[in-house]
Amino acid sequence: MRPRTLFIALLVALAWVSGPGAALRASARSAGFSSEQPAGTPYKHQSNWEPAVATDPGHPDIVYQLITGINAHQCAPGCPGTSVLFRSSTDGGTTWGPEQFVCGLACKGVGWQLDPQIRVATDTNSACGCGTIYVAFLDTFDPGVVLFKSHDGGGSWQGPITMNGALSYMDKPVLVISPTGKDVYVVFNGKLASYVVASHSFGDPGTFLPPAQVNGGDDLWWYPDGGGVRPGRDRVFQRERRDRLAAEHRAPRWTGSGRRV
């Protein structure tokens, strides 16, 4: 009796797996991904690390990419040898334009740049008919994270805008913007603490409120892992630490006057 019961149960399980839902899942899997489209490394002895990608919300075929170029030299001499580079595609990533420094000669004397982040707003700029691009990355650990904006599809950049306040160490930034780009947030590691900064009276050039610590006191290093902006403009960031993943943490909110609530 037991073998017969097991056999019937197996038939029911197989019928469930092979039902219409399974066919739909199989069809979805068969769609798969298109073949890779290498963006290329046009310079000898340069290697491209830490890719970050974003698309324009209003123009899905416009794709932007940041990379950390090791031994980059497009504006040598005087530019950082390890630099954040920008390039774009107008055909969904099939072909790419040339690599360009986000901050080359303007960052003369900076030892290195790492950890690029990129986001695109839903607004529309007359210069390109595209959304404003927001870029953040490290200019060494001090001043740390810097922000740049482009209103013309990456043709030119406004910045650097610093946000370190009284801190002399910043690492592993995560950039988050509201859909329109009106609000900009950056969460980052400060050794034994995790911090978040919010834009204040953001415009041209823009400023940031002082960094606010978002984790409790312990003897562990905290690193940001991601973030988002919920409807209603509550800020939610996810953090991790060395021994385990931490729960989501809601960052403090600020009023227009800069007062934290």
PDB file of N, CA and C in Angstrom, residues 129-205:
ATOM      1  N   GLY A 129      17.832  66.393 -24.646  1.00  0.00           N
ATOM      2  CA  GLY A 129      16.560  65.692 -24.571  1.00  0.00           C
ATOM      3  C   GLY A 129      16.619  64.485 -23.661  1.00  0.00           C
ATOM      4  N   CYS A 130      17.636  64.414 -22.820  1.00  0.00           N
ATOM      5  CA  CYS A 130      17.863  63.256 -21.951  1.00  0.00           C
ATOM      6  C   CYS A 130      17.864  63.685 -20.496  1.00  0.00           C
ATOM      7  N   GLY A 131      17.844  62.696 -19.596  1.00  0.00           N
ATOM      8  CA  GLY A 131      17.821  62.966 -18.174  1.00  0.00           C
ATOM      9  C   GLY A 131      19.187  63.336 -17.626  1.00  0.00           C
ATOM     10  N   THR A 132      19.176  63.993 -16.471  1.00  0.00           N
ATOM     11  CA  THR A 132      20.423  64.361 -15.802  1.00  0.00           C
ATOM     12  C   THR A 132      21.115  63.110 -15.272  1.00  0.00           C
ATOM     13  N   ILE A 133      22.419  63.017 -15.518  1.00  0.00           N
ATOM     14  CA  ILE A 133      23.220  61.892 -15.049  1.00  0.00           C
ATOM     15  C   ILE A 133      23.900  62.290 -13.746  1.00  0.00           C
ATOM     16  N   TYR A 134      23.802  61.426 -12.752  1.00  0.00           N
ATOM     17  CA  TYR A 134      24.466  61.633 -11.462  1.00  0.00           C
ATOM     18  C   TYR A 134      25.525  60.553 -11.289  1.00  0.00           C
ATOM     19  N   VAL A 135      26.720  60.969 -10.935  1.00  0.00           N
ATOM     20  CA  VAL A 135      27.854  60.057 -10.797  1.00  0.00           C
ATOM     21  C   VAL A 135      28.542  60.330  -9.472  1.00  0.00           C
ATOM     22  N   ALA A 136      28.882  59.273  -8.753  1.00  0.00           N
ATOM     23  CA  ALA A 136      29.634  59.411  -7.505  1.00  0.00           C
ATOM     24  C   ALA A 136      30.741  58.373  -7.481  1.00  0.00           C
ATOM     25  N   PHE A 137      31.885  58.741  -6.935  1.00  0.00           N
ATOM     26  CA  PHE A 137      32.998  57.810  -6.783  1.00  0.00           C
ATOM     27  C   PHE A 137      33.986  58.368  -5.774  1.00  0.00           C
ATOM     28  N   LEU A 138      34.968  57.572  -5.412  1.00  0.00           N
ATOM     29  CA  LEU A 138      35.986  57.995  -4.453  1.00  0.00           C
ATOM     30  C   LEU A 138      37.103  58.764  -5.137  1.00  0.00           C
ATOM     31  N   ASP A 139      37.453  59.908  -4.578  1.00  0.00           N
ATOM     32  CA  ASP A 139      38.697  60.599  -4.902  1.00  0.00           C
ATOM     33  C   ASP A 139      39.643  60.337  -3.732  1.00  0.00           C
ATOM     34  N   THR A 140      40.213  59.150  -3.683  1.00  0.00           N
ATOM     35  CA  THR A 140      40.932  58.599  -2.536  1.00  0.00           C
ATOM     36  C   THR A 140      39.980  58.589  -1.330  1.00  0.00           C
ATOM     37  N   PHE A 141      40.490  58.230  -0.166  1.00  0.00           N
ATOM     38  CA  PHE A 141      39.638  58.169   1.016  1.00  0.00           C
ATOM     39  C   PHE A 141      39.326  59.555   1.580  1.00  0.00           C
ATOM     40  N   ASP A 142      40.142  60.540   1.232  1.00  0.00           N
ATOM     41  CA  ASP A 142      39.956  61.896   1.717  1.00  0.00           C
ATOM     42  C   ASP A 142      40.256  62.863   0.575  1.00  0.00           C
ATOM     43  N   PRO A 143      39.310  63.629   0.032  1.00  0.00           N
ATOM     44  CA  PRO A 143      37.990  63.927   0.594  1.00  0.00           C
ATOM     45  C   PRO A 143      36.962  62.809   0.460  1.00  0.00           C
ATOM     46  N   GLY A 144      37.325  61.706  -0.179  1.00  0.00           N
ATOM     47  CA  GLY A 144      36.385  60.599  -0.250  1.00  0.00           C
ATOM     48  C   GLY A 144      35.421  60.719  -1.413  1.00  0.00           C
ATOM     49  N   VAL A 145      34.131  60.519  -1.145  1.00  0.00           N
ATOM     50  CA  VAL A 145      33.136  60.491  -2.214  1.00  0.00           C
ATOM     51  C   VAL A 145      32.922  61.885  -2.783  1.00  0.00           C
ATOM     52  N   VAL A 146      32.898  61.963  -4.113  1.00  0.00           N
ATOM     53  CA  VAL A 146      32.586  63.209  -4.805  1.00  0.00           C
ATOM     54  C   VAL A 146      31.446  62.939  -5.775  1.00  0.00           C
ATOM     55  N   LEU A 147      30.641  63.961  -6.027  1.00  0.00           N
ATOM     56  CA  LEU A 147      29.494  63.842  -6.916  1.00  0.00           C
ATOM     57  C   LEU A 147      29.681  64.736  -8.136  1.00  0.00           C
ATOM     58  N   PHE A 148      29.280  64.211  -9.288  1.00  0.00           N
ATOM     59  CA  PHE A 148      29.273  64.976 -10.529  1.00  0.00           C
ATOM     60  C   PHE A 148      27.909  64.849 -11.178  1.00  0.00           C
ATOM     61  N   LYS A 149      27.526  65.875 -11.941  1.00  0.00           N
ATOM     62  CA  LYS A 149      26.278  65.852 -12.687  1.00  0.00           C
ATOM     63  C   LYS A 149      26.556  66.246 -14.136  1.00  0.00           C
ATOM     64  N   SER A 150      25.769  65.663 -15.045  1.00  0.00           N
ATOM     65  CA  SER A 150      25.856  66.038 -16.457  1.00  0.00           C
ATOM     66  C   SER A 150      24.458  66.305 -16.980  1.00  0.00           C
ATOM     67  N   HIS A 151      24.304  67.437 -17.651  1.00  0.00           N
ATOM     68  CA  HIS A 151      23.017  67.811 -18.243  1.00  0.00           C
ATOM     69  C   HIS A 151      23.007  67.628 -19.754  1.00  0.00           C
ATOM     70  N   ASP A 152      24.066  67.033 -20.299  1.00  0.00           N
ATOM     71  CA  ASP A 152      24.144  66.890 -21.757  1.00  0.00           C
ATOM     72  C   ASP A 152      24.597  65.494 -22.178  1.00  0.00           C
ATOM     73  N   GLY A 153      24.148  64.492 -21.444  1.00  0.00           N
ATOM     74  CA  GLY A 153      24.459  63.121 -21.831  1.00  0.00           C
ATOM     75  C   GLY A 153      25.900  62.712 -21.615  1.00  0.00           C
ATOM     76  N   GLY A 154      26.598  63.380 -20.712  1.00  0.00           N
ATOM     77  CA  GLY A 154      27.989  63.038 -20.424  1.00  0.00           C
ATOM     78  C   GLY A 154      28.995  63.821 -21.233  1.00  0.00           C
ATOM     79  N   GLY A 155      28.538  64.801 -22.010  1.00  0.00           N
ATOM     80  CA  GLY A 155      29.483  65.624 -22.766  1.00  0.00           C
ATOM     81  C   GLY A 155      30.321  66.516 -21.880  1.00  0.00           C
ATOM     82  N   SER A 156      29.741  66.980 -20.793  1.00  0.00           N
ATOM     83  CA  SER A 156      30.457  67.802 -19.816  1.00  0.00           C
ATOM     84  C   SER A 156      29.923  67.465 -18.433  1.00  0.00           C
ATOM     85  N   TRP A 157      30.720  67.808 -17.412  1.00  0.00           N
ATOM     86  CA  TRP A 157      30.377  67.421 -16.051  1.00  0.00           C
ATOM     87  C   TRP A 157      30.506  68.609 -15.114  1.00  0.00           C
ATOM     88  N   GLN A 158      29.606  68.678 -14.172  1.00  0.00           N
ATOM     89  CA  GLN A 158      29.622  69.698 -13.128  1.00  0.00           C
ATOM     90  C   GLN A 158      30.055  69.049 -11.825  1.00  0.00           C
ATOM     91  N   GLY A 159      31.095  69.568 -11.199  1.00  0.00           N
ATOM     92  CA  GLY A 159      31.619  69.006  -9.971  1.00  0.00           C
ATOM     93  C   GLY A 159      33.126  69.242  -9.900  1.00  0.00           C
ATOM     94  N   PRO A 160      33.832  68.660  -8.932  1.00  0.00           N
ATOM     95  CA  PRO A 160      33.319  67.730  -7.924  1.00  0.00           C
ATOM     96  C   PRO A 160      32.611  68.432  -6.763  1.00  0.00           C
ATOM     97  N   ILE A 161      31.565  67.794  -6.253  1.00  0.00           N
ATOM     98  CA  ILE A 161      30.847  68.241  -5.075  1.00  0.00           C
ATOM     99  C   ILE A 161      31.193  67.276  -3.952  1.00  0.00           C
ATOM    100  N   THR A 162      31.785  67.785  -2.900  1.00  0.00           N
ATOM    101  CA  THR A 162      32.184  66.933  -1.780  1.00  0.00           C
ATOM    102  C   THR A 162      31.067  66.835  -0.761  1.00  0.00           C
ATOM    103  N   MET A 163      31.169  65.855   0.148  1.00  0.00           N
ATOM    104  CA  MET A 163      30.102  65.622   1.128  1.00  0.00           C
ATOM    105  C   MET A 163      30.650  65.036   2.418  1.00  0.00           C
ATOM    106  N   ASN A 164      31.962  65.111   2.634  1.00  0.00           N
ATOM    107  CA  ASN A 164      32.571  64.435   3.778  1.00  0.00           C
ATOM    108  C   ASN A 164      32.403  65.173   5.091  1.00  0.00           C
ATOM    109  N   GLY A 165      32.052  66.457   5.060  1.00  0.00           N
ATOM    110  CA  GLY A 165      31.903  67.193   6.314  1.00  0.00           C
ATOM    111  C   GLY A 165      33.182  67.176   7.117  1.00  0.00           C
ATOM    112  N   ALA A 166      33.103  66.704   8.369  1.00  0.00           N
ATOM    113  CA  ALA A 166      34.286  66.649   9.230  1.00  0.00           C
ATOM    114  C   ALA A 166      35.036  65.332   9.108  1.00  0.00           C
ATOM    115  N   LEU A 167      34.558  64.407   8.292  1.00  0.00           N
ATOM    116  CA  LEU A 167      35.193  63.095   8.168  1.00  0.00           C
ATOM    117  C   LEU A 167      36.429  63.172   7.279  1.00  0.00           C
ATOM    118  N   SER A 168      37.402  62.329   7.583  1.00  0.00           N
ATOM    119  CA  SER A 168      38.622  62.251   6.771  1.00  0.00           C
ATOM    120  C   SER A 168      38.790  60.869   6.156  1.00  0.00           C
ATOM    121  N   TYR A 169      37.724  60.041   6.205  1.00  0.00           N
ATOM    122  CA  TYR A 169      37.772  58.704   5.610  1.00  0.00           C
ATOM    123  C   TYR A 169      36.379  58.342   5.114  1.00  0.00           C
ATOM    124  N   MET A 170      36.283  57.963   3.836  1.00  0.00           N
ATOM    125  CA  MET A 170      35.036  57.499   3.238  1.00  0.00           C
ATOM    126  C   MET A 170      35.372  56.355   2.291  1.00  0.00           C
ATOM    127  N   ASP A 171      34.484  55.341   2.238  1.00  0.00           N
ATOM    128  CA  ASP A 171      34.747  54.176   1.392  1.00  0.00           C
ATOM    129  C   ASP A 171      33.422  53.561   0.956  1.00  0.00           C
ATOM    130  N   LYS A 172      33.447  52.838  -0.172  1.00  0.00           N
ATOM    131  CA  LYS A 172      32.331  52.028  -0.682  1.00  0.00           C
ATOM    132  C   LYS A 172      31.015  52.803  -0.770  1.00  0.00           C
ATOM    133  N   PRO A 173      30.950  53.858  -1.570  1.00  0.00           N
ATOM    134  CA  PRO A 173      29.703  54.632  -1.648  1.00  0.00           C
ATOM    135  C   PRO A 173      28.612  53.896  -2.416  1.00  0.00           C
ATOM    136  N   VAL A 174      27.368  54.151  -2.027  1.00  0.00           N
ATOM    137  CA  VAL A 174      26.180  53.744  -2.764  1.00  0.00           C
ATOM    138  C   VAL A 174      25.370  54.997  -3.033  1.00  0.00           C
ATOM    139  N   LEU A 175      25.104  55.278  -4.298  1.00  0.00           N
ATOM    140  CA  LEU A 175      24.389  56.477  -4.713  1.00  0.00           C
ATOM    141  C   LEU A 175      22.917  56.153  -4.952  1.00  0.00           C
ATOM    142  N   VAL A 176      22.031  56.968  -4.403  1.00  0.00           N
ATOM    143  CA  VAL A 176      20.592  56.818  -4.588  1.00  0.00           C
ATOM    144  C   VAL A 176      20.002  58.191  -4.890  1.00  0.00           C
ATOM    145  N   ILE A 177      19.100  58.263  -5.879  1.00  0.00           N
ATOM    146  CA  ILE A 177      18.428  59.520  -6.175  1.00  0.00           C
ATOM    147  C   ILE A 177      16.919  59.286  -6.212  1.00  0.00           C
ATOM    148  N   SER A 178      16.162  60.351  -5.961  1.00  0.00           N
ATOM    149  CA  SER A 178      14.730  60.282  -6.200  1.00  0.00           C
ATOM    150  C   SER A 178      14.512  60.281  -7.710  1.00  0.00           C
ATOM    151  N   PRO A 179      13.362  59.847  -8.198  1.00  0.00           N
ATOM    152  CA  PRO A 179      13.170  59.714  -9.646  1.00  0.00           C
ATOM    153  C   PRO A 179      13.524  60.972 -10.443  1.00  0.00           C
ATOM    154  N   THR A 180      13.159  62.136  -9.947  1.00  0.00           N
ATOM    155  CA  THR A 180      13.431  63.371 -10.687  1.00  0.00           C
ATOM    156  C   THR A 180      14.839  63.907 -10.459  1.00  0.00           C
ATOM    157  N   GLY A 181      15.560  63.323  -9.498  1.00  0.00           N
ATOM    158  CA  GLY A 181      16.882  63.822  -9.159  1.00  0.00           C
ATOM    159  C   GLY A 181      16.872  64.974  -8.181  1.00  0.00           C
ATOM    160  N   LYS A 182      15.692  65.336  -7.683  1.00  0.00           N
ATOM    161  CA  LYS A 182      15.615  66.450  -6.740  1.00  0.00           C
ATOM    162  C   LYS A 182      16.334  66.123  -5.444  1.00  0.00           C
ATOM    163  N   ASP A 183      16.253  64.874  -5.016  1.00  0.00           N
ATOM    164  CA  ASP A 183      16.911  64.446  -3.777  1.00  0.00           C
ATOM    165  C   ASP A 183      18.011  63.454  -4.118  1.00  0.00           C
ATOM    166  N   VAL A 184      19.167  63.634  -3.507  1.00  0.00           N
ATOM    167  CA  VAL A 184      20.322  62.775  -3.749  1.00  0.00           C
ATOM    168  C   VAL A 184      20.837  62.289  -2.405  1.00  0.00           C
ATOM    169  N   TYR A 185      21.097  60.995  -2.298  1.00  0.00           N
ATOM    170  CA  TYR A 185      21.598  60.399  -1.069  1.00  0.00           C
ATOM    171  C   TYR A 185      22.806  59.528  -1.381  1.00  0.00           C
ATOM    172  N   VAL A 186      23.749  59.523  -0.471  1.00  0.00           N
ATOM    173  CA  VAL A 186      24.923  58.654  -0.583  1.00  0.00           C
ATOM    174  C   VAL A 186      25.144  57.997   0.765  1.00  0.00           C
ATOM    175  N   VAL A 187      25.223  56.678   0.784  1.00  0.00           N
ATOM    176  CA  VAL A 187      25.561  55.940   1.998  1.00  0.00           C
ATOM    177  C   VAL A 187      26.950  55.359   1.796  1.00  0.00           C
ATOM    178  N   PHE A 188      27.756  55.332   2.847  1.00  0.00           N
ATOM    179  CA  PHE A 188      29.143  54.930   2.692  1.00  0.00           C
ATOM    180  C   PHE A 188      29.688  54.398   4.006  1.00  0.00           C
ATOM    181  N   ASN A 189      30.823  53.730   3.910  1.00  0.00           N
ATOM    182  CA  ASN A 189      31.520  53.194   5.075  1.00  0.00           C
ATOM    183  C   ASN A 189      32.462  54.234   5.657  1.00  0.00           C
ATOM    184  N   GLY A 190      32.468  54.305   6.981  1.00  0.00           N
ATOM    185  CA  GLY A 190      33.413  55.167   7.681  1.00  0.00           C
ATOM    186  C   GLY A 190      34.192  54.367   8.706  1.00  0.00           C
ATOM    187  N   LYS A 191      34.753  53.242   8.275  1.00  0.00           N
ATOM    188  CA  LYS A 191      35.453  52.283   9.137  1.00  0.00           C
ATOM    189  C   LYS A 191      34.462  51.584  10.060  1.00  0.00           C
ATOM    190  N   LEU A 192      34.387  51.924  11.334  1.00  0.00           N
ATOM    191  CA  LEU A 192      33.499  51.228  12.262  1.00  0.00           C
ATOM    192  C   LEU A 192      32.091  51.810  12.276  1.00  0.00           C
ATOM    193  N   ALA A 193      31.723  52.519  11.243  1.00  0.00           N
ATOM    194  CA  ALA A 193      30.390  53.112  11.185  1.00  0.00           C
ATOM    195  C   ALA A 193      29.932  53.182   9.735  1.00  0.00           C
ATOM    196  N   SER A 194      28.637  53.260   9.559  1.00  0.00           N
ATOM    197  CA  SER A 194      28.035  53.491   8.258  1.00  0.00           C
ATOM    198  C   SER A 194      27.329  54.838   8.318  1.00  0.00           C
ATOM    199  N   TYR A 195      27.502  55.649   7.285  1.00  0.00           N
ATOM    200  CA  TYR A 195      26.952  56.993   7.261  1.00  0.00           C
ATOM    201  C   TYR A 195      26.063  57.182   6.034  1.00  0.00           C
ATOM    202  N   VAL A 196      25.185  58.182   6.125  1.00  0.00           N
ATOM    203  CA  VAL A 196      24.401  58.593   4.975  1.00  0.00           C
ATOM    204  C   VAL A 196      24.418  60.113   4.918  1.00  0.00           C
ATOM    205  N   VAL A 197      24.506  60.635   3.702  1.00  0.00           N
ATOM    206  CA  VAL A 197      24.418  62.081   3.495  1.00  0.00           C
ATOM    207  C   VAL A 197      23.275  62.350   2.534  1.00  0.00           C
ATOM    208  N   ALA A 198      22.601  63.472   2.728  1.00  0.00           N
ATOM    209  CA  ALA A 198      21.471  63.858   1.892  1.00  0.00           C
ATOM    210  C   ALA A 198      21.733  65.233   1.300  1.00  0.00           C
ATOM    211  N   SER A 199      21.281  65.428   0.064  1.00  0.00           N
ATOM    212  CA  SER A 199      21.443  66.729  -0.571  1.00  0.00           C
ATOM    213  C   SER A 199      20.594  67.773   0.143  1.00  0.00           C
ATOM    214  N   HIS A 200      21.079  68.994   0.126  1.00  0.00           N
ATOM    215  CA  HIS A 200      20.407  70.084   0.825  1.00  0.00           C
ATOM    216  C   HIS A 200      20.387  71.276  -0.119  1.00  0.00           C
ATOM    217  N   SER A 201      19.205  71.807  -0.407  1.00  0.00           N
ATOM    218  CA  SER A 201      19.080  72.903  -1.376  1.00  0.00           C
ATOM    219  C   SER A 201      19.822  72.535  -2.650  1.00  0.00           C
ATOM    220  N   PHE A 202      19.566  71.338  -3.140  1.00  0.00           N
ATOM    221  CA  PHE A 202      20.380  70.822  -4.238  1.00  0.00           C
ATOM    222  C   PHE A 202      20.085  71.572  -5.524  1.00  0.00           C
ATOM    223  N   GLY A 203      21.141  71.981  -6.159  1.00  0.00           N
ATOM    224  CA  GLY A 203      21.008  72.717  -7.413  1.00  0.00           C
ATOM    225  C   GLY A 203      22.368  72.870  -8.032  1.00  0.00           C
ATOM    226  N   ASP A 204      22.743  74.053  -8.428  1.00  0.00           N
ATOM    227  CA  ASP A 204      24.028  74.283  -9.069  1.00  0.00           C
ATOM    228  C   ASP A 204      24.875  75.196  -8.199  1.00  0.00           C
ATOM    229  N   PRO A 205      25.939  74.757  -7.554  1.00  0.00           N
ATOM    230  CA  PRO A 205      26.508  73.413  -7.668  1.00  0.00           C
ATOM    231  C   PRO A 205      25.908  72.377  -6.744  1.00  0.00           C
TER     232      PRO A 205
END
